[in-house]
Structures are given as structure tokens and as C-alpha cells.
Amino acid sequence: MEPTSIRDSSSLAIDLEKGQPSSDPYGPPGTSSKPSGSVPPSGHGVSLFASLRRLFDRNPSAVVSGRYTINFRQVLILIAILTSLVVLWVVSTTNSLEMEPNQNAGLQDHVQPPETPPARAVSPPYTPSPGENPETGRERYDRVRGKGTRTSLKPIQFPFLAESKEERLKREKRLKAVRDGFAHAWSGYKKHAWGHDEVRPVTGGFKDNFNGWGATMVDSLDTLVIMGFNKEFDEALEWVKTSFDMTTNPTAQLQFFETIIRYLGGFLSAYDLTGEKVLLDKAEELGGYMLNAFQNRNFPAGRVAVQESANHNAAYNFVLAEIGTIQLEFSRLSMLTGKPIYDQKAQRIFQVLGTANSELPGLLPSYVYDRENQQYTSFRATVGGMVDSYYEYLLKEWILLDGKAPQYRKTFEQAVDSMEKYMVMKPDNGSKDYAIMGEVSSSTKTVEPTMEHLACFIAGSLAMGSKYFDRPKDMVLAKQVAEGCYLGYHHSATGIGPEAMKFDKGSGDKTFVAQKDTFFSRTISRSEYILRPETLESLWVLYRLTGDKKYQDQAWEIFQSLEKSCRTDIAYSGLSDVSRPGSHDDKMESFFLAETMKYLYLIFSLPDVISLDNFVLNTEAHPIRRT
């Protein structure tokens, strides 16, 4: 046997698996240290790669495993190379971080951290008042803020952001003042006229002008809920349960229009906001009595009796607003009861009116006929009394039916086009800030510079239609008309707007002269004020759609004028002449609490309270849920 040679420490090989010295992995001593097939370096010099390769040539100082061979010198060389690469990477990274500022900024422009969406303005969580049923209170609170509503129509309200502390304190101060004002009027009604239609705000006592069924009580039910007067609402609800009776005088000739918008609308809205079944029961009972007005006609009569045999079939013509302002109430009643008869009656009216032919496309006279394809000529067109809410309901019925009645949108847009073409009057001084809606002759197309307070609702309808139907010019007109209505208050001696504003004609076509100090002509205008809400209605709608706080400021100015000129020791009174402070007429219509105070409260509320995206309001400001 060939003797085993003893190697020095540099040539030691160890078998890792056996822990013993081993032979050279490349072969026995004396053989070539290079694997077969290696190529010798060129004779004129050694390249970098060739030198590196030589470093990896045969090395007797190797560790051999059963499957792996580890050469100590090769390992050290690999470690040195890897260390050099790491150093180069660190130097390169450091240089990139020390780039010039403008280069760094360029990179940041392309890589922005995700932004946190701004907080929206929403009501805080419900907190029960002392002695309040938390479950009932929370349900009402949530319904007022849209619980259970749904629609496929696009949202139109302005995306209000969370307010600053200063803004919140200012808004809440105004909100509280309005709420306190309502509480004052409600206290006077409760003390002097509980269960009757109206309170006499100067002398005390009551008046029963609307059936004697407690008009103020029913008209105010939803306002009580919205403002959070749950105790007072429960008291009124108990009265409805125990004392409200529509059959005490079954042959009395009731005003159909007023009964629909105040009583039926009041019950439906209060039910929508509370879920109290007795309110729906009363609405259904009342709806059944109101069917007596039709008497085998398409159009209902202006008077109706609870007892069917006491109704008459003598109507020849019909007031447009009276027959065109039942659609929201009757459609909602059908939705809630599952009885289609009410909705069928309501839709049939609009169907007949939709066949009419007019000298002013889309516009109709104050009196209409129950005939299809009726031709209307030589009439006075207006958006004021006797026609106003017909145009309002064309749009709102389209909203309530979730856009599924395209003929109502078509008729509304046609009417608005004619209003803009024939009715709009601009100030003679060239101002583009305000305008009025005059009264036009269908035959001659001449326009009279007169605008009733009732007509001020049109600004809100124009604004909503602008949002839904993508008609930006209508929003411009809405703002101008609302400004004209507000100026009627601003320039009044009492800060209160009159029943109708009249102006002198301007020098140009469809222009009017605005008086420098008084705005409207005080010698020819109807100067009374019966606590009407239409100007405040449009200010509220415009605020909710634009977010412009100027509408809050204008509403606050009007409220302060009401406090100064109309508040009495008992409640609030209308004025017989807005140019004479203290000319109280001793009347407080039920719509003052149903509409005027409600719109004031809503304009200072957070925007999720009776959102225009969740509710549609009837012409008496009763919110109806969109479901």
C-alpha cells in the first residue's frame, strides 16, 4: 500500500460526514489542479476574468461532504466580492437621497400619500332628553334624518363639510332662537286655542276657519318631531287619538284643497316621521272622505262633504291649483295603504291637463275644464295664487315617483321654458342680481310688473329642477328671483315682505323700475302680510343646494324682523300693512308653524335633517319620505 503523506495545515482536507482527513477532491497528488477542458490564458497578458478564474483553480484546502465540496480560498474571495457590491449599493443609495431639491420634489409629485377625505356635516348621535322614552325618541330622530328612505335619483344637496367651532356656535345660537320662537307660539296655541284651528295672537281665544278639526294641531305635528319636541308631540298625538273627529258635522262643505294639504299632508308626514299607526289610520279615513269630491268626474270639486249624499255635481270649471295639488298626498296614501284608487285619481288629473293646448306652451290659466285636448286662449298667466302649486307638484310628483313619470318632467320643463321666455322681468337699472316673475297675457304677450308673495316658491322649484335636469341657467334665474323676493323684505319699513309687490314699468321690454329706498311701489302693492313662508322656502332650498351662507344670513334677518314686528305676548300675528309697524291683524294661520317656522329651523339645522335627497315636501311643507 502506498504510504499516506502528511500535509501541512494549509492543505488539510476533512470529510464533513466522517470527521476524518480526506483525499483531494480533484484527484490524487500530482494530477492537474484544473478541471478537464480548461483553457490556458493567452500569452500576451492575463485579463480580469482570467485572473478571477485562476483564483478558483484547484485548491487543496477543501472541505468535502458526501455531496458538496467547499474550498476555503474560494469562499473568502466570494465574501470579498459580495462585500464590495454591498458597499457600492450603499454609496449609490446615499447619493440618490442627496439629489437637488427640485429633483426630489419631482419624485414627490408622482408619489403622493393617500389623502383622508374631509369630514361631512352630520348630526351627532341621538341623546335622549330627561324623561323621554329612548327607543321612541331614537326612532323619530333617525327618521327625521332619512332612516328608511331610498331613491334611484341622483343626490342634489350640496356636500356640506364639518363646520368649525365658531360656525357651529353661530348656527346653533340661531337655531335655538327659532326653536324658542316656535315654543312661544305653541304655548300660546295650547293655552288659548287647544283643539281649534287657529289662535288669536293678540286678543286670545280661537278661530275655526278650516273645518274646526284643529288645523294648527295637525299642521304642526311634523314640526314638533323635527324640532325635537317629543313631549309636546305626544300630547298632541293623544288629542288626535281621543278627540279628532271628522264626522261631527258630516254635511258641512269643506274646502277640498286646504283639507288635503293641511290635514291629509299633516297626518301622512307625521306618520312618516314617527311610524305611529293612528296617524296613518286617520289619513286613510280622511282620504276616503275626500274621494267624495270626484262624483264620477276626473277633477274634484272645490268643496266636499264627509257624508257622500251631501256632495254636489255642479262644478263647471276648476281652480288649477286645487286640482293640481293632491298628487303627492294621494300617491303617498296609495303607497302606504296598498290601495291604488288614490294614486289613480291623482294621475288621471295630470293626464287630462297634459292634453291641453295653450297659447303659452306648458302654462295654464287659473280656471281649467275637465276635458281632454282643451284649448286655452286669452288668459292671464302667473305663478302666483290659484295656479302656483300645480307647477310645484309637476316637479315634486316626478321626484316622489322616483323619476318614473317622464311626462311630468316634460311638462315642467316646458312650463319653465315659457316662464323664462314670457314672464321674467329684469330691473331697468341693468342689475343682474335680482328679477321678478311678472304676469303675462297669453294673447298679447305683454307683461305686468307684479309678483305675489305666493309666487316666491318658484325660485326653489327652479333650483331643484336645475339640479335634477342639468339646466344651469335655471339656477341663475332661481337666485335672481329669490333675491327679488328677499329685497321686498329688506326694504320694508317693518322688515316684512308684502302680499304682492307691484312696480312701475321700465323703459325697455320686460323691465321694471325698482325704487331706490322702498324697492316696490308702496302705493299700488298689496301691503298685508299673513305670515307667509314662500320666500323662506326658496332661501332654504337654495342654501341646501348651493351651500351659500348668504341665504342663512337673509333668513336670519327675516326671523329678526318677525320677532320685532310680528311677535305678541301670545304668539305671532300677521300685519295689515307692512309699512306700518304694530298693525297686527290678530291672525296666526296654521301654516306659520307648519311652514314658516319649519323652514327657518331647517335652514339652521345640519343638512341631514330633512335632506332634500331623502324627502319631498308638500306645498304645506310636510316632508314625505321617498321610498
mmCIF file with all atom_site columns, C-alpha atoms in Angstrom, residues 174-249:
data_model
loop_
_atom_site.group_PDB
_atom_site.id
_atom_site.type_symbol
_atom_site.label_atom_id
_atom_site.label_alt_id
_atom_site.label_comp_id
_atom_site.label_asym_id
_atom_site.label_entity_id
_atom_site.label_seq_id
_atom_site.pdbx_PDB_ins_code
_atom_site.Cartn_x
_atom_site.Cartn_y
_atom_site.Cartn_z
_atom_site.occupancy
_atom_site.B_iso_or_equiv
_atom_site.pdbx_formal_charge
_atom_site.auth_seq_id
_atom_site.auth_comp_id
_atom_site.auth_asym_id
_atom_site.auth_atom_id
_atom_site.pdbx_PDB_model_num
ATOM 1  C CA . ARG A 1 174 ? -79.757  80.979 15.606 1.00 0.00 ? 174 ARG A CA 1
ATOM 2  C CA . LEU A 1 175 ? -81.312  77.522 15.665 1.00 0.00 ? 175 LEU A CA 1
ATOM 3  C CA . LYS A 1 176 ? -82.146  77.841 19.333 1.00 0.00 ? 176 LYS A CA 1
ATOM 4  C CA . ALA A 1 177 ? -83.720  81.259 18.796 1.00 0.00 ? 177 ALA A CA 1
ATOM 5  C CA . VAL A 1 178 ? -86.020  79.836 16.111 1.00 0.00 ? 178 VAL A CA 1
ATOM 6  C CA . ARG A 1 179 ? -86.905  76.828 18.263 1.00 0.00 ? 179 ARG A CA 1
ATOM 7  C CA . ASP A 1 180 ? -87.692  79.131 21.184 1.00 0.00 ? 180 ASP A CA 1
ATOM 8  C CA . GLY A 1 181 ? -89.912  81.186 18.893 1.00 0.00 ? 181 GLY A CA 1
ATOM 9  C CA . PHE A 1 182 ? -91.880  78.096 17.891 1.00 0.00 ? 182 PHE A CA 1
ATOM 10 C CA . ALA A 1 183 ? -92.197  77.088 21.547 1.00 0.00 ? 183 ALA A CA 1
ATOM 11 C CA . HIS A 1 184 ? -93.614  80.532 22.346 1.00 0.00 ? 184 HIS A CA 1
ATOM 12 C CA . ALA A 1 185 ? -96.263  80.241 19.613 1.00 0.00 ? 185 ALA A CA 1
ATOM 13 C CA . TRP A 1 186 ? -97.123  76.640 20.535 1.00 0.00 ? 186 TRP A CA 1
ATOM 14 C CA . SER A 1 187 ? -97.546  77.614 24.171 1.00 0.00 ? 187 SER A CA 1
ATOM 15 C CA . GLY A 1 188 ? -99.967  80.368 23.163 1.00 0.00 ? 188 GLY A CA 1
ATOM 16 C CA . TYR A 1 189 ? -101.949 77.974 20.986 1.00 0.00 ? 189 TYR A CA 1
ATOM 17 C CA . LYS A 1 190 ? -102.072 75.374 23.741 1.00 0.00 ? 190 LYS A CA 1
ATOM 18 C CA . LYS A 1 191 ? -103.260 77.911 26.303 1.00 0.00 ? 191 LYS A CA 1
ATOM 19 C CA . HIS A 1 192 ? -105.821 79.791 24.213 1.00 0.00 ? 192 HIS A CA 1
ATOM 20 C CA . ALA A 1 193 ? -106.946 77.542 21.340 1.00 0.00 ? 193 ALA A CA 1
ATOM 21 C CA . TRP A 1 194 ? -106.134 73.882 22.084 1.00 0.00 ? 194 TRP A CA 1
ATOM 22 C CA . GLY A 1 195 ? -108.012 71.636 19.656 1.00 0.00 ? 195 GLY A CA 1
ATOM 23 C CA . HIS A 1 196 ? -109.189 74.544 17.482 1.00 0.00 ? 196 HIS A CA 1
ATOM 24 C CA . ASP A 1 197 ? -107.971 75.681 14.076 1.00 0.00 ? 197 ASP A CA 1
ATOM 25 C CA . GLU A 1 198 ? -106.167 78.920 14.996 1.00 0.00 ? 198 GLU A CA 1
ATOM 26 C CA . VAL A 1 199 ? -105.238 81.039 17.985 1.00 0.00 ? 199 VAL A CA 1
ATOM 27 C CA . ARG A 1 200 ? -105.911 84.766 18.130 1.00 0.00 ? 200 ARG A CA 1
ATOM 28 C CA . PRO A 1 201 ? -102.385 86.015 18.863 1.00 0.00 ? 201 PRO A CA 1
ATOM 29 C CA . VAL A 1 202 ? -103.358 89.487 20.114 1.00 0.00 ? 202 VAL A CA 1
ATOM 30 C CA . THR A 1 203 ? -106.646 89.121 21.964 1.00 0.00 ? 203 THR A CA 1
ATOM 31 C CA . GLY A 1 204 ? -106.525 85.419 22.825 1.00 0.00 ? 204 GLY A CA 1
ATOM 32 C CA . GLY A 1 205 ? -109.236 82.929 22.001 1.00 0.00 ? 205 GLY A CA 1
ATOM 33 C CA . PHE A 1 206 ? -109.522 80.950 18.766 1.00 0.00 ? 206 PHE A CA 1
ATOM 34 C CA . LYS A 1 207 ? -110.911 80.806 15.247 1.00 0.00 ? 207 LYS A CA 1
ATOM 35 C CA . ASP A 1 208 ? -112.226 77.781 13.349 1.00 0.00 ? 208 ASP A CA 1
ATOM 36 C CA . ASN A 1 209 ? -111.765 78.555 9.664  1.00 0.00 ? 209 ASN A CA 1
ATOM 37 C CA . PHE A 1 210 ? -110.723 75.112 8.445  1.00 0.00 ? 210 PHE A CA 1
ATOM 38 C CA . ASN A 1 211 ? -113.370 72.562 9.413  1.00 0.00 ? 211 ASN A CA 1
ATOM 39 C CA . GLY A 1 212 ? -112.923 73.134 13.167 1.00 0.00 ? 212 GLY A CA 1
ATOM 40 C CA . TRP A 1 213 ? -110.797 69.970 13.321 1.00 0.00 ? 213 TRP A CA 1
ATOM 41 C CA . GLY A 1 214 ? -107.745 71.534 14.959 1.00 0.00 ? 214 GLY A CA 1
ATOM 42 C CA . ALA A 1 215 ? -105.827 72.718 11.884 1.00 0.00 ? 215 ALA A CA 1
ATOM 43 C CA . THR A 1 216 ? -102.876 74.135 13.846 1.00 0.00 ? 216 THR A CA 1
ATOM 44 C CA . MET A 1 217 ? -102.617 70.896 15.844 1.00 0.00 ? 217 MET A CA 1
ATOM 45 C CA . VAL A 1 218 ? -102.421 68.602 12.817 1.00 0.00 ? 218 VAL A CA 1
ATOM 46 C CA . ASP A 1 219 ? -100.414 71.050 10.706 1.00 0.00 ? 219 ASP A CA 1
ATOM 47 C CA . SER A 1 220 ? -97.755  71.248 13.438 1.00 0.00 ? 220 SER A CA 1
ATOM 48 C CA . LEU A 1 221 ? -97.301  67.544 14.212 1.00 0.00 ? 221 LEU A CA 1
ATOM 49 C CA . ASP A 1 222 ? -94.253  67.010 11.991 1.00 0.00 ? 222 ASP A CA 1
ATOM 50 C CA . THR A 1 223 ? -92.695  70.330 13.050 1.00 0.00 ? 223 THR A CA 1
ATOM 51 C CA . LEU A 1 224 ? -92.829  69.170 16.662 1.00 0.00 ? 224 LEU A CA 1
ATOM 52 C CA . VAL A 1 225 ? -90.999  65.964 15.708 1.00 0.00 ? 225 VAL A CA 1
ATOM 53 C CA . ILE A 1 226 ? -88.379  67.732 13.589 1.00 0.00 ? 226 ILE A CA 1
ATOM 54 C CA . MET A 1 227 ? -87.583  70.238 16.337 1.00 0.00 ? 227 MET A CA 1
ATOM 55 C CA . GLY A 1 228 ? -87.368  67.504 18.959 1.00 0.00 ? 228 GLY A CA 1
ATOM 56 C CA . PHE A 1 229 ? -90.433  68.496 20.986 1.00 0.00 ? 229 PHE A CA 1
ATOM 57 C CA . ASN A 1 230 ? -91.294  64.874 21.742 1.00 0.00 ? 230 ASN A CA 1
ATOM 58 C CA . LYS A 1 231 ? -93.277  65.582 24.908 1.00 0.00 ? 231 LYS A CA 1
ATOM 59 C CA . GLU A 1 232 ? -95.426  68.151 23.125 1.00 0.00 ? 232 GLU A CA 1
ATOM 60 C CA . PHE A 1 233 ? -95.876  65.800 20.181 1.00 0.00 ? 233 PHE A CA 1
ATOM 61 C CA . ASP A 1 234 ? -97.061  63.014 22.460 1.00 0.00 ? 234 ASP A CA 1
ATOM 62 C CA . GLU A 1 235 ? -99.644  65.382 23.959 1.00 0.00 ? 235 GLU A CA 1
ATOM 63 C CA . ALA A 1 236 ? -100.892 66.334 20.503 1.00 0.00 ? 236 ALA A CA 1
ATOM 64 C CA . LEU A 1 237 ? -100.899 62.677 19.449 1.00 0.00 ? 237 LEU A CA 1
ATOM 65 C CA . GLU A 1 238 ? -103.070 61.805 22.431 1.00 0.00 ? 238 GLU A CA 1
ATOM 66 C CA . TRP A 1 239 ? -105.502 64.519 21.378 1.00 0.00 ? 239 TRP A CA 1
ATOM 67 C CA . VAL A 1 240 ? -105.629 63.041 17.862 1.00 0.00 ? 240 VAL A CA 1
ATOM 68 C CA . LYS A 1 241 ? -106.347 59.598 19.314 1.00 0.00 ? 241 LYS A CA 1
ATOM 69 C CA . THR A 1 242 ? -109.101 60.736 21.638 1.00 0.00 ? 242 THR A CA 1
ATOM 70 C CA . SER A 1 243 ? -110.612 63.921 20.226 1.00 0.00 ? 243 SER A CA 1
ATOM 71 C CA . PHE A 1 244 ? -110.035 64.249 16.476 1.00 0.00 ? 244 PHE A CA 1
ATOM 72 C CA . ASP A 1 245 ? -113.374 63.522 14.822 1.00 0.00 ? 245 ASP A CA 1
ATOM 73 C CA . MET A 1 246 ? -114.215 64.189 11.179 1.00 0.00 ? 246 MET A CA 1
ATOM 74 C CA . THR A 1 247 ? -117.879 63.188 11.476 1.00 0.00 ? 247 THR A CA 1
ATOM 75 C CA . THR A 1 248 ? -119.228 65.786 13.899 1.00 0.00 ? 248 THR A CA 1
ATOM 76 C CA . ASN A 1 249 ? -120.744 67.777 11.021 1.00 0.00 ? 249 ASN A CA 1
#
